[in-house]
Short mmCIF file of C-alpha atoms in Angstrom, two decimals:
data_model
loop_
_atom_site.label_atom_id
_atom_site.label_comp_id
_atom_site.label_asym_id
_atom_site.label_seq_id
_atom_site.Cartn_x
_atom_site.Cartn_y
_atom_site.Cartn_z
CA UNK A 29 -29.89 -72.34 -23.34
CA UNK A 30 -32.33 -69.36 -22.69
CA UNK A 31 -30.32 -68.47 -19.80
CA UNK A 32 -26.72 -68.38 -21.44
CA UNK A 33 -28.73 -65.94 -23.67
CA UNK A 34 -30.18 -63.70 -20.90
CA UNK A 35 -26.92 -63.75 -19.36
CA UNK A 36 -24.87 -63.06 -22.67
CA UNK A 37 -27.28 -59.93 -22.85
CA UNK A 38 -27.12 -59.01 -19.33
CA UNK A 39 -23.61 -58.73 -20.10
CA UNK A 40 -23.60 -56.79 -23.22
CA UNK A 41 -26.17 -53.99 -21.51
CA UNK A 42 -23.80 -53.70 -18.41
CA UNK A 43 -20.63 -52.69 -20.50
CA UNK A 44 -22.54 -50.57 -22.78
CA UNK A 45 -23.82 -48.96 -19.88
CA UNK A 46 -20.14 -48.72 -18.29
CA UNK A 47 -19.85 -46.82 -21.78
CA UNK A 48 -22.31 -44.75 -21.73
CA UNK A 49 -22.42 -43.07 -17.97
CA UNK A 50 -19.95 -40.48 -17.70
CA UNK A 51 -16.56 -40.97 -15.81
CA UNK A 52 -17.66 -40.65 -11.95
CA UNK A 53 -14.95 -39.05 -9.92
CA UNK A 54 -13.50 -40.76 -7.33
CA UNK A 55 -12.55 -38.07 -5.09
CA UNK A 56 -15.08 -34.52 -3.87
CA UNK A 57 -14.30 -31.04 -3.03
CA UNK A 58 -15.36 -29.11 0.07
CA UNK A 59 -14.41 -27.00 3.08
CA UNK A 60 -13.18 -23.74 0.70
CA UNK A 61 -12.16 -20.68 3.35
CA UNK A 62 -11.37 -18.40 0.87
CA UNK A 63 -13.08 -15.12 -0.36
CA UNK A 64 -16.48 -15.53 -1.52
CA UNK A 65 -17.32 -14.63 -4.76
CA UNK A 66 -18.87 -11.30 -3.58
CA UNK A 67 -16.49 -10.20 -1.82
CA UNK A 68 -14.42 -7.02 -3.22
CA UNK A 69 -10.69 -7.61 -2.96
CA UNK A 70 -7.90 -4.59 -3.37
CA UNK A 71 -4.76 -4.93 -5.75
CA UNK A 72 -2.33 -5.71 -3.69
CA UNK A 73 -4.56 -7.48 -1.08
CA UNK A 74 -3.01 -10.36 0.57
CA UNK A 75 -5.18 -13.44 -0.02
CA UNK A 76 -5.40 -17.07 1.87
CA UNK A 77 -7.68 -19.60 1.41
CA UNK A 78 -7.83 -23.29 1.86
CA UNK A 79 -9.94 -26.65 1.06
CA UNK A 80 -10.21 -30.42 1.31
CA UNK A 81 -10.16 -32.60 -1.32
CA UNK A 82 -10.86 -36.75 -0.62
CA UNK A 83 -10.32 -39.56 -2.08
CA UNK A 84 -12.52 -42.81 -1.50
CA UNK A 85 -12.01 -46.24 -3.51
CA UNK A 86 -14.83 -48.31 -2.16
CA UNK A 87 -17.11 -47.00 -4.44
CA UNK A 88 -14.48 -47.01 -7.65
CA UNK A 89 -12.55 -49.67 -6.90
CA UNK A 90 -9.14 -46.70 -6.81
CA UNK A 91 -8.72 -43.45 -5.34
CA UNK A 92 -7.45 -41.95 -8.06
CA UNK A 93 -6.37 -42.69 -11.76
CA UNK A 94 -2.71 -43.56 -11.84
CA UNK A 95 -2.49 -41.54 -15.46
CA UNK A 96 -4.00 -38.70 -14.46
CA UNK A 97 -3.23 -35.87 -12.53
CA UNK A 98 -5.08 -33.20 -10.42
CA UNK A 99 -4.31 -29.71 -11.10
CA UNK A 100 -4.67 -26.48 -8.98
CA UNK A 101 -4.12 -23.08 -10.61
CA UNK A 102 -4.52 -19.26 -9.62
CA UNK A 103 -4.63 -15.91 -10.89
CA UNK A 104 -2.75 -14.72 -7.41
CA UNK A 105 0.06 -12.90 -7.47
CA UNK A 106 3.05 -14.92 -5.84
CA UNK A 107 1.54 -17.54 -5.06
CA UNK A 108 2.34 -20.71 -2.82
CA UNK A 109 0.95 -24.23 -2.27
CA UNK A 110 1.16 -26.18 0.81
CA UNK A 111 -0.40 -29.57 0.20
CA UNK A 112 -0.50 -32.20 3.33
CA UNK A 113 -2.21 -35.95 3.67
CA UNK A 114 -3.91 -37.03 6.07
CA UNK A 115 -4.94 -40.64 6.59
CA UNK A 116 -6.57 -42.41 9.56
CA UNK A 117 -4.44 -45.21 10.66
CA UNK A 118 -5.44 -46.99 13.93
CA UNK A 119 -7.84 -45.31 14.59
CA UNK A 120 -5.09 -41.73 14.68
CA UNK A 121 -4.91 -38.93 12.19
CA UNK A 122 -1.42 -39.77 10.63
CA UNK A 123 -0.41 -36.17 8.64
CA UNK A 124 2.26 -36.26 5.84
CA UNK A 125 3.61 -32.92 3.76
CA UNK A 126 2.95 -34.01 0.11
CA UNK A 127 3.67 -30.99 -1.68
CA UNK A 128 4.89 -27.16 -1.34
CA UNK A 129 5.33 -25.01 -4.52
CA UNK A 130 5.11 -21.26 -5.17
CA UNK A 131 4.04 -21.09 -9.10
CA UNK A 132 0.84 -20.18 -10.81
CA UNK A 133 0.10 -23.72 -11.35
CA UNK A 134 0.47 -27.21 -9.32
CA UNK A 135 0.37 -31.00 -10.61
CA UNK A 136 -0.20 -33.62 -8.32
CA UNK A 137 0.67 -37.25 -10.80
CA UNK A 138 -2.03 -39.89 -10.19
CA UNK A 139 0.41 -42.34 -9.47
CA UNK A 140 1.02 -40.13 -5.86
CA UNK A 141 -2.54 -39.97 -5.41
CA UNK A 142 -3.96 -43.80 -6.62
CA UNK A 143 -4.42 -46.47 -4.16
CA UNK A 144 -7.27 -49.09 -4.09
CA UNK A 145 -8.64 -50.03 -0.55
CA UNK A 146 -7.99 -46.85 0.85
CA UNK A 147 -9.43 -43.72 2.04
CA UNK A 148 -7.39 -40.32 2.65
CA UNK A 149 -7.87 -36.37 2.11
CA UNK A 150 -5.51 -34.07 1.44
CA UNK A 151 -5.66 -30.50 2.54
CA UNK A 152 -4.34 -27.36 0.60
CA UNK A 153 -3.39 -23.84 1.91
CA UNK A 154 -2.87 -21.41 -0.66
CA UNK A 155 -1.68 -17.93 -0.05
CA UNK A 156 -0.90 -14.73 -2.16
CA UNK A 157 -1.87 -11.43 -3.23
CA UNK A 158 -4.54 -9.62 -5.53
CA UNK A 159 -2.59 -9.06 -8.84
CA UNK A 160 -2.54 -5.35 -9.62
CA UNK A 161 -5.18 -4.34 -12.07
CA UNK A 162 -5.77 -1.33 -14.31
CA UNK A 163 -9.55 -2.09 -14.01
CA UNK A 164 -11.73 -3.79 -12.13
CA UNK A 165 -12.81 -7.81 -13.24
CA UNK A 166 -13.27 -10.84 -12.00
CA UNK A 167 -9.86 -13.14 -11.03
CA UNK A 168 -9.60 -17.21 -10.72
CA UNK A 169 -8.36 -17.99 -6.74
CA UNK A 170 -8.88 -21.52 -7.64
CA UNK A 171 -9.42 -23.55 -10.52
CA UNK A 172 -9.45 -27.50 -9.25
CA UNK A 173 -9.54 -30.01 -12.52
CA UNK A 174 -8.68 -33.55 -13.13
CA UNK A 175 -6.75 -33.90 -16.48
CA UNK A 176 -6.17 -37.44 -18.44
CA UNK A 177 -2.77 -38.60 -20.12
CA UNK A 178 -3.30 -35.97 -22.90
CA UNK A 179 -3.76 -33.33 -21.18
CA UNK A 180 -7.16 -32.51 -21.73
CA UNK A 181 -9.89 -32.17 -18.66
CA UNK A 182 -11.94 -34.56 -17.17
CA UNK A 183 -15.44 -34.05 -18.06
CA UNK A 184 -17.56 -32.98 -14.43
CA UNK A 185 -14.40 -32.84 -12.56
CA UNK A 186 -13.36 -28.75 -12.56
CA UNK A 187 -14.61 -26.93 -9.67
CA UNK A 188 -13.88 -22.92 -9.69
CA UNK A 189 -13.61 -20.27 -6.87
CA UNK A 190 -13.91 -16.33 -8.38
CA UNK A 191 -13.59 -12.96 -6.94
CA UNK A 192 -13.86 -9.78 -7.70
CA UNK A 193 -11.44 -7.37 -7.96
CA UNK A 194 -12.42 -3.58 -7.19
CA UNK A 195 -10.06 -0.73 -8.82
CA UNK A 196 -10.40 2.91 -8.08
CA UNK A 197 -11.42 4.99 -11.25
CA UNK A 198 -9.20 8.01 -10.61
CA UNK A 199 -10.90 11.34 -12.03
CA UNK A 200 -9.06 13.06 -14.72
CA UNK A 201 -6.52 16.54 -13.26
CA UNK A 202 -8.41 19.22 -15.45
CA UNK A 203 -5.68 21.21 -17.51
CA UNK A 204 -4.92 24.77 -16.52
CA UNK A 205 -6.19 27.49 -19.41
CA UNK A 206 -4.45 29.34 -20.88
CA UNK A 207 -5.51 32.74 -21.54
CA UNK A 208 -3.80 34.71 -25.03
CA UNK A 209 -1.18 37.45 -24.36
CA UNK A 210 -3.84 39.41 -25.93
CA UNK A 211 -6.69 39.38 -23.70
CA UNK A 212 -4.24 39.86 -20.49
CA UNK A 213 -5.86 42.23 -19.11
CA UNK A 214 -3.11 44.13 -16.25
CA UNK A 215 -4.61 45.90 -13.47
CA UNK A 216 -1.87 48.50 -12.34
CA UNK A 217 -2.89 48.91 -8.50
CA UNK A 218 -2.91 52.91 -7.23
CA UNK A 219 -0.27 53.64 -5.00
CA UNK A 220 -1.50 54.15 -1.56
CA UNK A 221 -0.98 57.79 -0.87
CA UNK A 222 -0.32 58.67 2.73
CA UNK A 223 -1.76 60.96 4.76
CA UNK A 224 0.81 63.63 5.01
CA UNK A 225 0.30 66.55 7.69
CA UNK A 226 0.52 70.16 6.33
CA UNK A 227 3.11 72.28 8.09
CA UNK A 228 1.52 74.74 10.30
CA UNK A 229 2.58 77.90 9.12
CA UNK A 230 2.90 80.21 12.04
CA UNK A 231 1.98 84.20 10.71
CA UNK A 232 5.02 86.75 11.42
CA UNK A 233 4.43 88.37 14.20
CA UNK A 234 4.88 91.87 13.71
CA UNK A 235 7.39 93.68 16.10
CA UNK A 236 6.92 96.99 16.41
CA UNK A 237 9.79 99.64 15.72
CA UNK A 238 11.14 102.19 17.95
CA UNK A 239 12.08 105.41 15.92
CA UNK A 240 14.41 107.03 18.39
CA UNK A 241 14.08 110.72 18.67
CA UNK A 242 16.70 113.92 16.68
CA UNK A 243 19.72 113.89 18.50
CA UNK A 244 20.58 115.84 21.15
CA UNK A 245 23.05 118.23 19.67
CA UNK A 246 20.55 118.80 16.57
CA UNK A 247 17.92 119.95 19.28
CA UNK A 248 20.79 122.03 21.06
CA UNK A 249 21.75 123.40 17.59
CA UNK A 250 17.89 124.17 16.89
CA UNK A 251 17.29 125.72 20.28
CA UNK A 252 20.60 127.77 19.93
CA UNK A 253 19.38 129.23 16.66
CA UNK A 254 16.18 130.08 17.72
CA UNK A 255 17.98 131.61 20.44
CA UNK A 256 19.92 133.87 17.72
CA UNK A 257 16.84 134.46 15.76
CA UNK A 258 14.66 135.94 18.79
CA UNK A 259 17.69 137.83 19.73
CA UNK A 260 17.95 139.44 15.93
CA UNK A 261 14.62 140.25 15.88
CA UNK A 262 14.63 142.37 19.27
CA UNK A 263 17.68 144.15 18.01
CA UNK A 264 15.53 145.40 14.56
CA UNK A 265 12.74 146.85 16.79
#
């Protein structure tokens, strides 16, 4: 009888245990190749990164819940998803596309990713650019989160990447003053005189005149009166 009652208890402590511990995830990030978080990005900077996420039900019995769903989103501009599975299968890589969407956002339904028995990864590339900022902040390149049937998260299942976005503060174009019409103050230049050369005056030369001697019949007239005058006079004496 004592040990229907242990057991009965054993039982009781293990489900309200179950109840208690928190929902442990069935599947793990790793292998981000993205930015790191202190790394400055550029708008307009093209952006890829990729990870791994896998999925193990030997521990949880499934790989996944069938009514949930795992959802990627990012604050790139244009964004696009290429999702692939990979699953060993005698003993060989086997590689199947399971997804390739350009949005903001991308669902994967549980019921794509839940299998029991089974062990897989699936591997995302994601690609776009900066989005173009009037100031500098910090961006989501990848927020990773398991949400249930209502849409609400999965406690311990987000997993974030950041970065930081860098924009140039351009320095204000200082406005031209303006000066009143009053205090114009006009500065007429001085014409340039040029040198001019004085004309060299050249003094007259003075030519010297010729006064031509009494003509030569007023000197015969004079010499024939004093002719007639000496001849008077001899005649008186």
């Amino acid at each position: 009888m004592s040990f229907q009652q242990d057991l009965f208890r054993i039982s009781l402590l293990t489900l309200g245990i179950l109840f208690i511990v928190p929902y442990a995830s069935a599947w793990t990030f790793s292998g981000w190749s993205g930015p790191a978080s202190t790394a400055a990005l550029s708008p307009g900077d093209p952006v890829s990164a990729g990870y791994t996420v896998s999925f193990d039900s030997f521990d949880t019995g499934s790989t996944f819940p069938s009514d949930d769903s795992l959802v990627m989103y990012t604050d790139l501009s244009d964004p696009l998803w290429v999702v692939t599975e990979t699953e060993t299968m005698s003993d060989a890589p086997v590689t199947t596309e399971l997804a390739s969407r350009q949005a903001a956002q991308l669902r994967l339904d549980g019921w794509s990713l839940s299998f029991s028995r089974k062990q897989f990864s699936i591997t995302v590339k994601l690609t776009g650019t900066v989005p173009l900022l009037n100031q500098s902040q910090q961006i989501t390149l990848l927020r990773l989160q398991e949400m249930d049937p209502n849409a609400k998260l999965v406690s311990g299942t987000q997993t974030k990447r950041m970065g930081q976005v860098s924009v140039p503060t351009n320095e204000p174009t200082p406005q031209p003053v303006v000066i009143p019409v009053d205090t114009i103050l006009v500065i007429t230049p001085e014409p340039t005189i040029e040198p001019t050369t004085e004309p060299t005056t050249v003094a007259p030369t003075r030519k010297q005149t010729y006064s031509p001697g009494p003509d030569p019949l007023v000197v015969c007239g004079m010499l024939a009166g004093l002719v007639m005058v000496a001849g008077c006079a001899r005649r008186r004496r």
